[in-house]
């Protein structure tokens, strides 16, 4: 028998203020995640390591999330959602202080590992939390608001942080980030309605949650698409240079950023209007856009489509997973998506590196598209499994 606590009753009016606060929270935490990439040379030099070794600050973050997200979600299932989200943000803030004060590279890595664990837990919970605040017919729009945070973190947070670091140094930057995260955490605590602890999943009471299989298959399909995406994105600078010249790289990054913003803005309406089709169609378009990046004459058009899908696809994926997951499995489903996302990042970069080692960089999009196309298999299996579970 599955023991469940009552879920919060969704309100008729969409709580935009609460969703906006959660969007600010995702902005603050993802800015923390991305920041070493913007200050890596200076940070590595000050900590006495090479830039290549400094890259471990990024690798350790992703690996920590892969290894800890599910475990942390299960071990905190008795904690109320607002307390858990705010608590995770406080840990991220404290770890930012630790990073700012770290006298050695080892201690800086330790602080980043602590932040990554809290970040993974935060992200596993925040999507289900946001979905619980609205009517099921508005989940797409709710998640679009919350998931706008990462888009703005890349467009605004990272370049602004890099500018601050250039002016005053990376240590004051991380100290400032700690303050930002704490302030946003206070806003979340003040304006976001509380929610009970997560309903206990069947697995915790001796059974197997029936929604686990379709959720896992859907996440695997998304993971394959993300492997293809990160394989190309990791090498987007040399790929763009090969097709249209070195001087076009900043323009390409701008196209992707603006496209991602547009995709995020329209994603809620798209997902809520076509809840069944949004995820598989966006996945198919993602595969097509990756393949199209191998074609020089249409590069800019395809790049614009790719950018829009970068903003649209995560909302479609998360909405599909939330729709498939039982109330007791939603937080664990969020952890599965976080794990898949970070595996996709690592494996995608590895795929791109392997292809460029044996072929020209212009071959990367075709290999990436071929691998991403395999998502059709788990996607079909997930649809069948969801019908059986329902």
Tab-separated table of C-alpha atoms in Angstrom, residues 68-322:
chain	number	residue	atom	x	y	z
A	68	UNK	CA	23.923	12.407	-5.590
A	69	UNK	CA	20.617	13.752	-6.939
A	70	UNK	CA	18.487	10.630	-6.547
A	71	UNK	CA	19.997	9.777	-3.169
A	72	UNK	CA	19.407	13.278	-1.798
A	73	UNK	CA	15.818	13.369	-3.058
A	74	UNK	CA	14.992	10.074	-1.364
A	75	UNK	CA	16.693	11.056	1.888
A	76	UNK	CA	14.827	14.386	2.103
A	77	UNK	CA	11.354	13.189	1.099
A	78	UNK	CA	9.980	13.985	4.587
A	79	UNK	CA	10.947	17.677	4.356
A	80	UNK	CA	8.352	20.213	3.240
A	81	UNK	CA	9.015	21.588	-0.228
A	82	UNK	CA	9.564	25.270	0.579
A	83	UNK	CA	11.916	24.406	3.418
A	84	UNK	CA	13.848	22.069	1.129
A	85	UNK	CA	14.151	24.551	-1.740
A	86	UNK	CA	15.231	27.414	0.517
A	87	UNK	CA	17.568	25.154	2.494
A	88	UNK	CA	19.274	23.996	-0.697
A	89	UNK	CA	19.718	27.619	-1.761
A	90	UNK	CA	21.292	28.496	1.587
A	91	UNK	CA	23.803	25.664	1.093
A	92	UNK	CA	24.592	27.004	-2.404
A	93	UNK	CA	25.145	30.468	-0.909
A	94	UNK	CA	27.411	29.099	1.828
A	95	UNK	CA	29.387	27.150	-0.765
A	96	UNK	CA	29.802	30.351	-2.798
A	97	UNK	CA	31.337	31.955	0.286
A	98	UNK	CA	33.585	28.917	0.625
A	99	UNK	CA	34.652	29.272	-2.995
A	100	UNK	CA	35.398	32.972	-2.509
A	101	UNK	CA	37.568	32.255	0.533
A	102	UNK	CA	39.229	29.039	-0.702
A	103	UNK	CA	43.025	29.349	-0.346
A	104	UNK	CA	43.711	26.225	-2.410
A	105	UNK	CA	42.321	24.526	-5.486
A	106	UNK	CA	41.328	21.454	-3.452
A	107	UNK	CA	39.185	23.543	-1.106
A	108	UNK	CA	37.621	25.360	-4.059
A	109	UNK	CA	36.660	22.004	-5.572
A	110	UNK	CA	35.226	20.929	-2.225
A	111	UNK	CA	33.075	24.055	-2.074
A	112	UNK	CA	31.873	23.493	-5.632
A	113	UNK	CA	30.974	19.870	-4.822
A	114	UNK	CA	28.877	21.057	-1.870
A	115	UNK	CA	27.137	23.615	-4.089
A	116	UNK	CA	26.534	21.013	-6.796
A	117	UNK	CA	24.884	18.575	-4.397
A	118	UNK	CA	22.514	21.276	-3.157
A	119	UNK	CA	21.928	22.490	-6.719
A	120	UNK	CA	20.981	18.996	-7.884
A	121	UNK	CA	18.534	18.591	-5.004
A	122	UNK	CA	17.090	22.056	-5.650
A	123	UNK	CA	16.483	21.285	-9.315
A	124	UNK	CA	15.030	17.851	-8.642
A	125	UNK	CA	12.403	19.425	-6.381
A	126	UNK	CA	11.699	22.845	-7.896
A	127	UNK	CA	10.054	21.573	-11.102
A	128	UNK	CA	7.578	19.360	-9.239
A	129	UNK	CA	7.037	22.162	-6.716
A	130	UNK	CA	6.127	24.634	-9.457
A	131	UNK	CA	3.845	22.101	-11.142
A	132	UNK	CA	2.006	21.545	-7.847
A	133	UNK	CA	1.087	25.230	-7.612
A	134	UNK	CA	-1.060	25.332	-10.760
A	135	UNK	CA	-3.866	23.516	-12.478
A	136	UNK	CA	-2.618	20.606	-14.636
A	137	UNK	CA	-3.722	22.467	-17.766
A	138	UNK	CA	-1.251	25.266	-16.954
A	139	UNK	CA	1.837	23.235	-16.050
A	140	UNK	CA	3.590	24.155	-19.296
A	141	UNK	CA	3.234	27.878	-18.668
A	142	UNK	CA	4.307	27.472	-15.048
A	143	UNK	CA	7.448	25.577	-16.021
A	144	UNK	CA	8.205	28.091	-18.775
A	145	UNK	CA	8.416	30.815	-16.121
A	146	UNK	CA	10.603	28.744	-13.810
A	147	UNK	CA	12.843	27.484	-16.623
A	148	UNK	CA	13.355	31.004	-17.963
A	149	UNK	CA	15.857	31.371	-15.130
A	150	UNK	CA	18.596	29.293	-16.776
A	151	UNK	CA	18.089	31.129	-20.076
A	152	UNK	CA	18.620	34.503	-18.406
A	153	UNK	CA	21.532	33.074	-16.418
A	154	UNK	CA	23.326	32.445	-19.705
A	155	UNK	CA	22.215	35.680	-21.356
A	156	UNK	CA	22.622	38.052	-18.399
A	157	UNK	CA	24.076	36.350	-15.329
A	158	UNK	CA	27.219	34.919	-16.870
A	159	UNK	CA	28.342	38.002	-18.844
A	160	UNK	CA	27.462	40.306	-15.931
A	161	UNK	CA	29.433	38.096	-13.564
A	162	UNK	CA	32.402	38.058	-15.912
A	163	UNK	CA	32.297	41.866	-16.042
A	164	UNK	CA	32.230	42.056	-12.229
A	165	UNK	CA	35.180	39.663	-12.045
A	166	UNK	CA	37.140	41.797	-14.514
A	167	UNK	CA	36.490	44.855	-12.363
A	168	UNK	CA	37.001	43.542	-8.821
A	169	UNK	CA	38.163	39.920	-9.104
A	170	UNK	CA	36.555	36.495	-8.997
A	171	UNK	CA	36.560	36.177	-5.195
A	172	UNK	CA	34.334	39.247	-4.627
A	173	UNK	CA	32.181	37.925	-7.469
A	174	UNK	CA	31.454	34.642	-5.673
A	175	UNK	CA	30.852	36.514	-2.417
A	176	UNK	CA	28.353	38.714	-4.260
A	177	UNK	CA	26.675	35.628	-5.710
A	178	UNK	CA	26.237	34.302	-2.182
A	179	UNK	CA	24.384	37.487	-1.234
A	180	UNK	CA	22.187	37.267	-4.343
A	181	UNK	CA	21.250	33.646	-3.612
A	182	UNK	CA	20.379	34.458	0.019
A	183	UNK	CA	18.218	37.431	-0.993
A	184	UNK	CA	16.350	35.344	-3.566
A	185	UNK	CA	15.923	32.537	-1.023
A	186	UNK	CA	14.285	35.054	1.319
A	187	UNK	CA	11.940	36.112	-1.487
A	188	UNK	CA	11.005	32.476	-2.150
A	189	UNK	CA	10.314	31.906	1.550
A	190	UNK	CA	8.113	35.012	1.647
A	191	UNK	CA	5.990	34.715	-1.507
A	192	UNK	CA	5.880	31.038	-2.526
A	193	UNK	CA	3.103	28.986	-0.893
A	194	UNK	CA	4.330	26.101	1.206
A	195	UNK	CA	3.681	22.536	0.115
A	196	UNK	CA	3.636	19.308	2.100
A	197	UNK	CA	6.438	16.828	1.924
A	198	UNK	CA	6.596	14.681	-1.182
A	199	UNK	CA	4.077	11.854	-1.256
A	200	UNK	CA	5.831	8.594	-0.505
A	201	UNK	CA	6.682	6.669	-3.676
A	202	UNK	CA	5.661	3.052	-3.960
A	203	UNK	CA	9.311	2.047	-4.036
A	204	UNK	CA	9.695	3.434	-0.526
A	205	UNK	CA	6.926	1.178	0.752
A	206	UNK	CA	8.073	-2.063	-0.780
A	207	UNK	CA	6.615	-1.752	-4.282
A	208	UNK	CA	7.627	-0.332	-7.644
A	209	UNK	CA	6.018	2.895	-8.735
A	210	UNK	CA	4.147	2.186	-11.954
A	211	UNK	CA	5.100	5.549	-13.422
A	212	UNK	CA	8.830	4.918	-12.983
A	213	UNK	CA	9.241	3.040	-16.271
A	214	UNK	CA	7.668	5.621	-18.621
A	215	UNK	CA	9.441	8.425	-16.755
A	216	UNK	CA	12.809	6.707	-17.108
A	217	UNK	CA	12.260	5.942	-20.798
A	218	UNK	CA	11.151	9.521	-21.486
A	219	UNK	CA	14.237	10.828	-19.692
A	220	UNK	CA	16.507	8.467	-21.648
A	221	UNK	CA	15.000	9.739	-24.901
A	222	UNK	CA	15.629	13.298	-23.763
A	223	UNK	CA	19.140	12.338	-22.717
A	224	UNK	CA	19.967	11.042	-26.191
A	225	UNK	CA	18.762	14.298	-27.734
A	226	UNK	CA	20.855	16.243	-25.224
A	227	UNK	CA	23.957	14.171	-25.998
A	228	UNK	CA	23.564	15.246	-29.608
A	229	UNK	CA	22.990	18.848	-28.592
A	230	UNK	CA	26.027	19.089	-26.329
A	231	UNK	CA	28.230	17.326	-28.885
A	232	UNK	CA	27.553	20.195	-31.277
A	233	UNK	CA	27.312	22.996	-28.715
A	234	UNK	CA	30.711	22.143	-27.235
A	235	UNK	CA	32.282	22.748	-30.651
A	236	UNK	CA	29.963	25.495	-31.868
A	237	UNK	CA	32.822	28.021	-32.168
A	238	UNK	CA	35.037	25.975	-34.542
A	239	UNK	CA	31.949	24.699	-36.389
A	240	UNK	CA	30.706	28.231	-37.017
A	241	UNK	CA	34.187	29.343	-38.053
A	242	UNK	CA	34.387	26.459	-40.536
A	243	UNK	CA	31.054	27.352	-42.137
A	244	UNK	CA	30.953	31.161	-42.076
A	245	UNK	CA	34.271	32.414	-40.680
A	246	UNK	CA	35.900	33.207	-37.343
A	247	UNK	CA	34.257	36.599	-37.053
A	248	UNK	CA	30.786	35.043	-36.997
A	249	UNK	CA	31.209	33.213	-33.679
A	250	UNK	CA	29.866	36.063	-31.469
A	251	UNK	CA	26.879	36.413	-33.811
A	252	UNK	CA	26.220	32.687	-33.541
A	253	UNK	CA	26.229	32.850	-29.744
A	254	UNK	CA	23.819	35.792	-29.909
A	255	UNK	CA	21.511	33.874	-32.273
A	256	UNK	CA	21.482	30.908	-29.893
A	257	UNK	CA	20.858	33.122	-26.881
A	258	UNK	CA	18.007	35.080	-28.452
A	259	UNK	CA	16.573	31.898	-29.962
A	260	UNK	CA	16.657	30.207	-26.577
A	261	UNK	CA	14.825	33.151	-25.031
A	262	UNK	CA	12.145	33.032	-27.738
A	263	UNK	CA	11.790	29.274	-27.290
A	264	UNK	CA	11.363	29.654	-23.544
A	265	UNK	CA	8.774	32.424	-23.955
A	266	UNK	CA	6.581	30.387	-26.319
A	267	UNK	CA	7.164	27.005	-24.688
A	268	UNK	CA	4.431	27.294	-22.079
A	269	UNK	CA	1.704	28.043	-24.602
A	270	UNK	CA	2.964	25.332	-26.961
A	271	UNK	CA	3.176	22.645	-24.280
A	272	UNK	CA	-0.202	23.456	-22.725
A	273	UNK	CA	-1.964	23.623	-26.104
A	274	UNK	CA	-0.417	20.424	-27.493
A	275	UNK	CA	0.576	18.423	-24.385
A	276	UNK	CA	0.846	15.116	-26.204
A	277	UNK	CA	2.743	16.328	-29.261
A	278	UNK	CA	5.058	19.014	-27.886
A	279	UNK	CA	7.759	16.671	-26.602
A	280	UNK	CA	8.067	14.187	-29.505
A	281	UNK	CA	7.733	16.906	-32.152
A	282	UNK	CA	10.332	19.149	-30.508
A	283	UNK	CA	12.660	16.146	-30.186
A	284	UNK	CA	12.254	15.354	-33.898
A	285	UNK	CA	12.885	18.985	-34.853
A	286	UNK	CA	15.943	18.994	-32.601
A	287	UNK	CA	17.384	16.022	-34.484
A	288	UNK	CA	16.634	17.673	-37.830
A	289	UNK	CA	18.255	20.940	-36.767
A	290	UNK	CA	21.407	19.136	-35.621
A	291	UNK	CA	21.694	17.440	-39.010
A	292	UNK	CA	21.018	20.745	-40.763
A	293	UNK	CA	23.987	22.378	-39.047
A	294	UNK	CA	26.225	20.306	-41.307
A	295	UNK	CA	24.957	22.318	-44.294
A	296	UNK	CA	26.774	25.592	-44.877
A	297	UNK	CA	24.255	27.424	-47.129
A	298	UNK	CA	21.401	27.186	-44.598
A	299	UNK	CA	23.549	27.470	-41.479
A	300	UNK	CA	22.016	30.649	-40.042
A	301	UNK	CA	18.421	29.560	-40.584
A	302	UNK	CA	19.041	26.193	-38.973
A	303	UNK	CA	20.978	27.833	-36.141
A	304	UNK	CA	17.983	30.054	-35.370
A	305	UNK	CA	15.676	27.017	-35.241
A	306	UNK	CA	18.184	25.190	-33.049
A	307	UNK	CA	18.283	28.153	-30.672
A	308	UNK	CA	14.489	28.215	-30.318
A	309	UNK	CA	14.479	24.483	-29.586
A	310	UNK	CA	17.145	24.962	-26.900
A	311	UNK	CA	14.541	27.017	-25.028
A	312	UNK	CA	11.489	24.938	-25.931
A	313	UNK	CA	12.746	21.376	-25.491
A	314	UNK	CA	13.527	21.445	-21.726
A	315	UNK	CA	10.021	22.700	-20.919
A	316	UNK	CA	8.484	20.032	-23.160
A	317	UNK	CA	10.641	17.332	-21.540
A	318	UNK	CA	9.939	18.410	-17.966
A	319	UNK	CA	6.214	18.813	-18.636
A	320	UNK	CA	5.985	15.335	-20.149
A	321	UNK	CA	7.844	13.831	-17.193
A	322	UNK	CA	5.617	15.640	-14.670
